[in-house]
mmCIF file of C-alpha atoms in Angstrom:
data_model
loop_
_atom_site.group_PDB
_atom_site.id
_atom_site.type_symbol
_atom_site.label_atom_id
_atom_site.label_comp_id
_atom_site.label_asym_id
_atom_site.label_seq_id
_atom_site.Cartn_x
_atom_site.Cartn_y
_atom_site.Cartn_z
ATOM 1 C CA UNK A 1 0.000 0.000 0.000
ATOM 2 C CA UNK A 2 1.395 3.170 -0.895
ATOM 3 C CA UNK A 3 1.834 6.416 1.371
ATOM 4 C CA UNK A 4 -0.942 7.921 -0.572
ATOM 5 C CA UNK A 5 -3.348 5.628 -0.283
ATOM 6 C CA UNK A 6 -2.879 5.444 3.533
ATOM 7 C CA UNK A 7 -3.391 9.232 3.676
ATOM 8 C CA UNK A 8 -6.171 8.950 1.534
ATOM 9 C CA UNK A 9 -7.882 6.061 3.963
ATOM 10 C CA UNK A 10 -6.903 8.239 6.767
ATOM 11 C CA UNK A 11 -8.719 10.963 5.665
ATOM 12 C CA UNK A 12 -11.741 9.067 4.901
ATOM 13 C CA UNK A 13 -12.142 7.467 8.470
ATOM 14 C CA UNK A 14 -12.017 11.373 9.335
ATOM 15 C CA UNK A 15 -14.887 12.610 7.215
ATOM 16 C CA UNK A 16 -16.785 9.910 7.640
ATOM 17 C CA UNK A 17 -16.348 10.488 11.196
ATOM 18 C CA UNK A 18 -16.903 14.376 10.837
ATOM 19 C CA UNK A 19 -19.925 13.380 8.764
ATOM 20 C CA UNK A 20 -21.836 11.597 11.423
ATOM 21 C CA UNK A 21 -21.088 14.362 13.677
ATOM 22 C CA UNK A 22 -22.804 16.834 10.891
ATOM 23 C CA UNK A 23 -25.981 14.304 10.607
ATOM 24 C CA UNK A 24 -26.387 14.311 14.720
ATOM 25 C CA UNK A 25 -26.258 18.235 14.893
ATOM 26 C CA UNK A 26 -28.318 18.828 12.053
ATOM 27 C CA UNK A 27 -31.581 20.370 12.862
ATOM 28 C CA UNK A 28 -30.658 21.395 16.355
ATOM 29 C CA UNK A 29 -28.078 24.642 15.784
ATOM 30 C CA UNK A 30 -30.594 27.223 15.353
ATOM 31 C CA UNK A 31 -29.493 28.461 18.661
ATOM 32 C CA UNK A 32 -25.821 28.112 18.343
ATOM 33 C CA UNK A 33 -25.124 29.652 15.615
ATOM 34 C CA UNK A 34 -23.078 33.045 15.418
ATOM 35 C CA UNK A 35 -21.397 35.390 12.693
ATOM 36 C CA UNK A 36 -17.668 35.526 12.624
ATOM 37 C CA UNK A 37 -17.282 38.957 11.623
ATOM 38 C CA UNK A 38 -18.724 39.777 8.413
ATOM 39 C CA UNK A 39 -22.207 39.358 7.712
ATOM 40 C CA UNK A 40 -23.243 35.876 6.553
ATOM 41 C CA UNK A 41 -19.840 34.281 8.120
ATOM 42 C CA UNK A 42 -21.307 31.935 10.049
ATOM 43 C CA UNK A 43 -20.046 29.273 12.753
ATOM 44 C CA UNK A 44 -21.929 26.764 15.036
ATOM 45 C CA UNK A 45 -21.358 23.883 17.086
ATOM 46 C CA UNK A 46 -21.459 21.469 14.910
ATOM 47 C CA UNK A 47 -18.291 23.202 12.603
ATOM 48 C CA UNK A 48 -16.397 22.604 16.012
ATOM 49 C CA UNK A 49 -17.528 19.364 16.666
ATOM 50 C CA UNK A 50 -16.569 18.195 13.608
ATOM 51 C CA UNK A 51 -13.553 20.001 13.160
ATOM 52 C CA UNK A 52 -12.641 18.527 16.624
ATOM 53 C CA UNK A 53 -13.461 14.736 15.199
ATOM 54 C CA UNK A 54 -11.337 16.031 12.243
ATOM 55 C CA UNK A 55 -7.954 17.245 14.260
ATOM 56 C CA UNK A 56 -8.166 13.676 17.018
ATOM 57 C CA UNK A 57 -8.423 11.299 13.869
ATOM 58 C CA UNK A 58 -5.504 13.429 12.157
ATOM 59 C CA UNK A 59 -3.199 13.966 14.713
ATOM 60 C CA UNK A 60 -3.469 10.484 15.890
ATOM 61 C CA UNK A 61 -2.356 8.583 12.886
ATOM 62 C CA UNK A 62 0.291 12.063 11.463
ATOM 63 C CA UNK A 63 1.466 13.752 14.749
ATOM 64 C CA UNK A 64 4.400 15.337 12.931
ATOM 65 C CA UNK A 65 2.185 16.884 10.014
ATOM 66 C CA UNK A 66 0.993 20.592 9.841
ATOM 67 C CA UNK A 67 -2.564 21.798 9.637
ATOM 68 C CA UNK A 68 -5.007 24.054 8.421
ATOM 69 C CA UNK A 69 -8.400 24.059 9.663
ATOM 70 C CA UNK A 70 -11.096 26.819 9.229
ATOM 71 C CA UNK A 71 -11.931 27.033 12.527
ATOM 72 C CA UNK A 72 -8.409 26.380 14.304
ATOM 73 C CA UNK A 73 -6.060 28.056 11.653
ATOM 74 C CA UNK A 74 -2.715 27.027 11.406
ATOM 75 C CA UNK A 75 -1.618 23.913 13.958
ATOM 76 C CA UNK A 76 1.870 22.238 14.093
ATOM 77 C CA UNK A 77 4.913 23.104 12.376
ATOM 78 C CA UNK A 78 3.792 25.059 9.579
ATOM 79 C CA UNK A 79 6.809 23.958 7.826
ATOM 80 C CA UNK A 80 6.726 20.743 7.356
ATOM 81 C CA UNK A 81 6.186 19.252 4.061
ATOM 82 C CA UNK A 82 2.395 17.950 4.663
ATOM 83 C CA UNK A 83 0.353 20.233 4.956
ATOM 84 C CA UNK A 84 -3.886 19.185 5.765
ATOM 85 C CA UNK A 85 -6.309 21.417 4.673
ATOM 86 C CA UNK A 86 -9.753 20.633 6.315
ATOM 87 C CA UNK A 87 -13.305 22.462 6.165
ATOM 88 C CA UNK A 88 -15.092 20.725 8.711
ATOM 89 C CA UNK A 89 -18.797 22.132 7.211
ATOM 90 C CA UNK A 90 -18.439 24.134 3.631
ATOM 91 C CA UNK A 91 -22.048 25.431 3.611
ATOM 92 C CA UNK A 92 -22.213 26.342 6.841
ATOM 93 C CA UNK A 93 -24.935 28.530 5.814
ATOM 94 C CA UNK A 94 -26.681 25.913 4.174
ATOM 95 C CA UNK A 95 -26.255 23.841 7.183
ATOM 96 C CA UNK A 96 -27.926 26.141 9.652
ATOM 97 C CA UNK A 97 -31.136 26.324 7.662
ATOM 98 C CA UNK A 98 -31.369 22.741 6.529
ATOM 99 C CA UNK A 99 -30.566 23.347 2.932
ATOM 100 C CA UNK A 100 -28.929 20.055 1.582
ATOM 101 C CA UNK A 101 -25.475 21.595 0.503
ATOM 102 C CA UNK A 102 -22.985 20.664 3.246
ATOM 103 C CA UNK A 103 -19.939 18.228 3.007
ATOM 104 C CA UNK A 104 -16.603 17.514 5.174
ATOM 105 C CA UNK A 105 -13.447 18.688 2.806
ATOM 106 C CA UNK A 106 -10.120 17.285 4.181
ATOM 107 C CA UNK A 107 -7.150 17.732 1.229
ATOM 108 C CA UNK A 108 -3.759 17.046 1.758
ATOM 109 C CA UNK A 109 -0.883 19.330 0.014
ATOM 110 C CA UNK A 110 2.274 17.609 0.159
ATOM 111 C CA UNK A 111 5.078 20.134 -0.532
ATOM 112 C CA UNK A 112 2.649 22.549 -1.530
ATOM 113 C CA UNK A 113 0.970 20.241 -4.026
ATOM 114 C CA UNK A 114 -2.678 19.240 -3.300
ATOM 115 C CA UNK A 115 -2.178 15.148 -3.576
ATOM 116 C CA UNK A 116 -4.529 13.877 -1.512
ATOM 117 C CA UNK A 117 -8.677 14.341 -0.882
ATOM 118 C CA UNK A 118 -11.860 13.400 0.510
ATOM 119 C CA UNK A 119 -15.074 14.932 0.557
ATOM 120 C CA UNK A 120 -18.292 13.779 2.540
ATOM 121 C CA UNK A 121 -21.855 15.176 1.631
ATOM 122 C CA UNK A 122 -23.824 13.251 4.782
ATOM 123 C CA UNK A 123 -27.028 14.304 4.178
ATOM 124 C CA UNK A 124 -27.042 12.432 0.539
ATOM 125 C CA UNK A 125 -24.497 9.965 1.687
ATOM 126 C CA UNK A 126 -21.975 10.384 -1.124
ATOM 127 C CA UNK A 127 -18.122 10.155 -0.331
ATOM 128 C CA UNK A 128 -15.462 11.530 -3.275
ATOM 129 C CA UNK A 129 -12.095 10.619 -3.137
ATOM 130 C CA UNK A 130 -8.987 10.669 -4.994
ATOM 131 C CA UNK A 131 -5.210 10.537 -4.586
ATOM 132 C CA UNK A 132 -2.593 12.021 -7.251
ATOM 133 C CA UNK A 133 -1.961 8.512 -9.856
ATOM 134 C CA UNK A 134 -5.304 6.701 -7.767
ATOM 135 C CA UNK A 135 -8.135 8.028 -9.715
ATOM 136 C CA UNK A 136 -11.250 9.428 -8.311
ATOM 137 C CA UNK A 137 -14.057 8.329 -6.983
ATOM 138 C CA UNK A 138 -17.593 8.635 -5.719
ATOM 139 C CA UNK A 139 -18.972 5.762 -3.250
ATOM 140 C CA UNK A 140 -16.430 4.075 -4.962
ATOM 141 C CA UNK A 141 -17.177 3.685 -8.369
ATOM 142 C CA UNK A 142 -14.720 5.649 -10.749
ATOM 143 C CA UNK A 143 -15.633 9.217 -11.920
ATOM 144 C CA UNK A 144 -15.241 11.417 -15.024
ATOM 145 C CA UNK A 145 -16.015 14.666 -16.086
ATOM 146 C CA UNK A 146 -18.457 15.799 -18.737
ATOM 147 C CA UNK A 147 -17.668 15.862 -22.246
ATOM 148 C CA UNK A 148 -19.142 19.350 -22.531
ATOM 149 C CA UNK A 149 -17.225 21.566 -25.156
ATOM 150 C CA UNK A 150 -19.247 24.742 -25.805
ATOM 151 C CA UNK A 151 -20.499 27.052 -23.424
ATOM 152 C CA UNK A 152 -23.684 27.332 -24.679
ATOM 153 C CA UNK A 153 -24.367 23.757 -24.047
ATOM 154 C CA UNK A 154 -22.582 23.807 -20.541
ATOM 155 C CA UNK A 155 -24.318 24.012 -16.934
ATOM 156 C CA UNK A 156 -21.882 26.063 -14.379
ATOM 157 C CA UNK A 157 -21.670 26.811 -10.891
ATOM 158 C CA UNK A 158 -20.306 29.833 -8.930
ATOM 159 C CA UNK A 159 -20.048 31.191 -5.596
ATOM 160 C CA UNK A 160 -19.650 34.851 -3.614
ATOM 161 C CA UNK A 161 -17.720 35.542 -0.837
ATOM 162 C CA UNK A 162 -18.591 36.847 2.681
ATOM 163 C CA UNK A 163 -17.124 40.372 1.641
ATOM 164 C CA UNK A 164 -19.321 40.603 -1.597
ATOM 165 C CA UNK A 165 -20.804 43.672 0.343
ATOM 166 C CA UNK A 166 -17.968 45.343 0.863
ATOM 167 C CA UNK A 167 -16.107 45.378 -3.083
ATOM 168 C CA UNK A 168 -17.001 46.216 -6.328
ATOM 169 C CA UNK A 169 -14.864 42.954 -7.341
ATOM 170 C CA UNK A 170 -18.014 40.344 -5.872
ATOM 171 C CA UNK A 171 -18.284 38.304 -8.985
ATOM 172 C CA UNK A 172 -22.044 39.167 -9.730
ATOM 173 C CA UNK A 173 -21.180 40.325 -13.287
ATOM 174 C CA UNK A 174 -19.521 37.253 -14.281
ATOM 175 C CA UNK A 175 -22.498 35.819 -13.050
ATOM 176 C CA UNK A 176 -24.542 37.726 -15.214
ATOM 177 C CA UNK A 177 -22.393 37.700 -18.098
ATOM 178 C CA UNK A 178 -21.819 33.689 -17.950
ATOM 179 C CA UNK A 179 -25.364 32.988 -17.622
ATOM 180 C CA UNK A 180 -26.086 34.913 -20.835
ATOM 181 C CA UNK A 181 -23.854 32.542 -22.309
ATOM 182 C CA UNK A 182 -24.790 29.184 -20.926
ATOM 183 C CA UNK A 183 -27.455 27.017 -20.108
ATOM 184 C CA UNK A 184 -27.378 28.358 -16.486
ATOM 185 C CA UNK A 185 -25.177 29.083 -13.611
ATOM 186 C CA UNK A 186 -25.918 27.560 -10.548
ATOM 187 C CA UNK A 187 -24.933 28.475 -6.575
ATOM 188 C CA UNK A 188 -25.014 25.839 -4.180
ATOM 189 C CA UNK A 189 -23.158 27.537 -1.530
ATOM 190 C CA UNK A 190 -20.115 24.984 -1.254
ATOM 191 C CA UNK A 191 -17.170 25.342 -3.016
ATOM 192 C CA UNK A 192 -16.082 21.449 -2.251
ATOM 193 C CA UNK A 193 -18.811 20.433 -3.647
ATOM 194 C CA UNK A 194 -19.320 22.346 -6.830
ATOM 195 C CA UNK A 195 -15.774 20.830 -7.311
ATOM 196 C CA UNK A 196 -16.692 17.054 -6.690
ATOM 197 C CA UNK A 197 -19.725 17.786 -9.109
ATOM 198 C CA UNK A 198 -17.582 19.248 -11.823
ATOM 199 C CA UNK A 199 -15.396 15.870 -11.117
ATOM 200 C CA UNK A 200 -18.333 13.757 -11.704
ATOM 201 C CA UNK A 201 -19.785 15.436 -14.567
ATOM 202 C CA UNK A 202 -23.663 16.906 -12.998
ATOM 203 C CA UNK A 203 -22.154 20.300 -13.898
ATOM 204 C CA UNK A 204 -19.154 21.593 -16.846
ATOM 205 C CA UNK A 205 -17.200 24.169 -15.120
ATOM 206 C CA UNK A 206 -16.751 26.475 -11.589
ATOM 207 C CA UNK A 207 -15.446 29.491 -11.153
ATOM 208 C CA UNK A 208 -15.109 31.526 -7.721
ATOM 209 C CA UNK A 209 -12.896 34.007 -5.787
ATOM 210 C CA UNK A 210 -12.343 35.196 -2.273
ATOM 211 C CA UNK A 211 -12.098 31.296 -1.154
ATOM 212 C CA UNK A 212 -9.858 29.739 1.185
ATOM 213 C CA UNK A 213 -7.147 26.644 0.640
ATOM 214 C CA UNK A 214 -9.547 24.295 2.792
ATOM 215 C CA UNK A 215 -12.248 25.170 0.767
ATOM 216 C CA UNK A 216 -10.550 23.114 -2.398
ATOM 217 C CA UNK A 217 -7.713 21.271 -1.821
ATOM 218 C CA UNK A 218 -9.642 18.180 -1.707
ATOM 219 C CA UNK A 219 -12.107 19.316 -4.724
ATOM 220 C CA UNK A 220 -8.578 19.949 -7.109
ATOM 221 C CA UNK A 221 -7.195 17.053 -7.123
ATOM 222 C CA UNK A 222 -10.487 15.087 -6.882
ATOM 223 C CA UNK A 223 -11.038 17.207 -10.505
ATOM 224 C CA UNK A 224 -7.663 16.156 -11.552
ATOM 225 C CA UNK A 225 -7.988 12.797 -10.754
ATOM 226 C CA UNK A 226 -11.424 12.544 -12.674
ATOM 227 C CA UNK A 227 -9.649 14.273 -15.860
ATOM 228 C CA UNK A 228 -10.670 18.471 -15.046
ATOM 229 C CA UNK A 229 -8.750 21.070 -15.421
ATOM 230 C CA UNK A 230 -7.478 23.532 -12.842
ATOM 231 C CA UNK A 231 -6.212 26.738 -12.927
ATOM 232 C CA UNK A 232 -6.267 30.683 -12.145
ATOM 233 C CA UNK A 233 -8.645 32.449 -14.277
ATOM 234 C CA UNK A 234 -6.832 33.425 -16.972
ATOM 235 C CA UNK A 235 -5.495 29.766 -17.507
ATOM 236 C CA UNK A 236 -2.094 30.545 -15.442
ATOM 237 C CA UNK A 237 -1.107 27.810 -13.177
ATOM 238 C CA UNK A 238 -3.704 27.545 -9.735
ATOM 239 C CA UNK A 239 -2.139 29.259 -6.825
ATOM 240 C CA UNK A 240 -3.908 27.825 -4.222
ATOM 241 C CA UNK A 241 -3.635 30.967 -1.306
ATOM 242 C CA UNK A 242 -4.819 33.709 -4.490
ATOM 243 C CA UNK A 243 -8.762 32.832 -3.368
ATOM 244 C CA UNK A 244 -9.439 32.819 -7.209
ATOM 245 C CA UNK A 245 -10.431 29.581 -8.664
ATOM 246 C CA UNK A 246 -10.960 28.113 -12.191
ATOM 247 C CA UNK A 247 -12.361 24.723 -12.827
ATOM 248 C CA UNK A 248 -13.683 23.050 -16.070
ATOM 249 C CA UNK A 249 -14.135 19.308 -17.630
ATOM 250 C CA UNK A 250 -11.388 20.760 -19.451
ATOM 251 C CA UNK A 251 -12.893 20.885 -22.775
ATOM 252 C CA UNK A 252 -14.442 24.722 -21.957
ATOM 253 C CA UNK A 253 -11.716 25.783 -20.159
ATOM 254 C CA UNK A 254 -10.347 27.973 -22.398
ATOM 255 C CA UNK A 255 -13.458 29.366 -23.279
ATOM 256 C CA UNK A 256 -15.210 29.825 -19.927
ATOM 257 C CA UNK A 257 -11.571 31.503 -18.941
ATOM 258 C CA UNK A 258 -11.458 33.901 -22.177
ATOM 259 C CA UNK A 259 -15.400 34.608 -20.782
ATOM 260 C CA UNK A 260 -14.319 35.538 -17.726
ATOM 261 C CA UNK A 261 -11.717 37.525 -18.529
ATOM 262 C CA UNK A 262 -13.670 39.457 -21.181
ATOM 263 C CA UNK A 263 -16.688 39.979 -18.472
ATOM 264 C CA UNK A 264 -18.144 43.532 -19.141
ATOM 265 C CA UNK A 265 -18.361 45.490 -15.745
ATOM 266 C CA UNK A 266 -21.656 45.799 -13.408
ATOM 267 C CA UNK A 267 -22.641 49.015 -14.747
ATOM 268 C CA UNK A 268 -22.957 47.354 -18.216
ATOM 269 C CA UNK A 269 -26.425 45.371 -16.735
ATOM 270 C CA UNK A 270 -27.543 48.369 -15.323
#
């Protein structure tokens, strides 16, 4: 058994874990649940609980590797060549009012270099998995990407960040502009999973800024794995700490990245 696929079995027995934790909390947070500075930042007690599941299963089996959790920030010696990035609950939001778009994201970057993922969706009991050479995954059967090439045949998803308030630069008129030129643009409200549904084809391509490394490590190379494409939005290699995000089946990308890049400003829609 190779290194990777013990990380990657390691990481599963910790969303799973994290997953169950989700399931018992959901439905009983509406008291617990609090803003974490900006409006719409939210945090309850079941991101703890599960982050806390998350951190005992990790640390138990890797005491020597570094960490990066949502709710905890940076644990352990931030230097050391593995590096976990875990989102106990991406769609928190989503969480606290029921909505079914929540999963568990734990990726692993191993000298800087996302290898390693798993993603849990509890609610519709689907696990996604992949490690760099392994494939990908979903309840374990293998996964692909669409075959989508134009963008007027494609479906996408997007997301907007907490501080979409605060800037001019929120993404609502690539939203606009991209669903004048699709079949429709989508927002679930979790970045992991828009990325393991790119990776198993229900949608062609994602886009998003103002995101975090623990919302996608897991998603990019599960996308890899099932044969996406990943990469800044003008088609440069990913940087995974910009908080900009491209993601396609690979056959749009160029397209959906010449799209965004050509977006005409808000005041255009006006």
């Amino acid at each position: 058994m190779t290194n990777l696929q013990i990380f990657l079995d390691i990481a599963t027995e910790a969303a799973l874990a994290a997953g169950a934790v989700l399931q018992g909390y959901l439905g009983k947070v509406e008291d617990a649940v609090t803003e974490k500075g900006r409006p719409g930042d939210l945090v309850t007690a079941a991101d703890k609980a599960s982050e806390a599941v998350i951190l005992e299963v990790l640390r138990r089996h890797f005491p020597q590797h570094s960490i990066l959790a949502e709710e905890s920030g940076k644990l352990g010696n931030q230097d050391n060549e593995y590096l976990w990035a875990i989102d106990p609950l991406d769609g928190t939001t989503n969480y606290a009012h029921q909505y079914p778009a929540f999963c568990v994201s734990i990726g692993l970057l191993i000298n800087g270099v996302p290898q390693v993922g798993a993603i849990y969706d509890p609610f519709h009991d689907e696990l996604f998995r992949a490690a760099a050479s392994l494939g990908a995954t979903r309840n374990r059967h293998p996964i692909k990407v669409s075959n989508t090439s134009a963008l007027n045949k494609s479906l996408l998803v997007t997301g907007f960040a907490y501080d979409r308030r605060e800037t001019s630069d929120n993404n609502y008129a690539e939203f606009c502009h991209l669903t004048h030129l699709t079949q429709g643009v989508r927002r679930s409200g979790s970045a992991a999973l828009d990325l393991a549904h790119v990776a198993c084809g229900r949608v062609d391509g994602y886009w998003e800024r103002g995101i975090a490394p623990w919302d996608v490590v897991a998603g990019v190379i599960l996308l890899q794995e099932a044969g996406g494409k990943v990469t800044a939005y003008d088609g440069t290699p990913l940087k995974i700490e910009s908080g900009r995000i491209l993601a396609t089946n690979g056959y749009l990308h160029n397209n959906l990245s010449q799209a965004l890049m050509q977006t005409p400003p808000l005041s255009a829609w006006e």
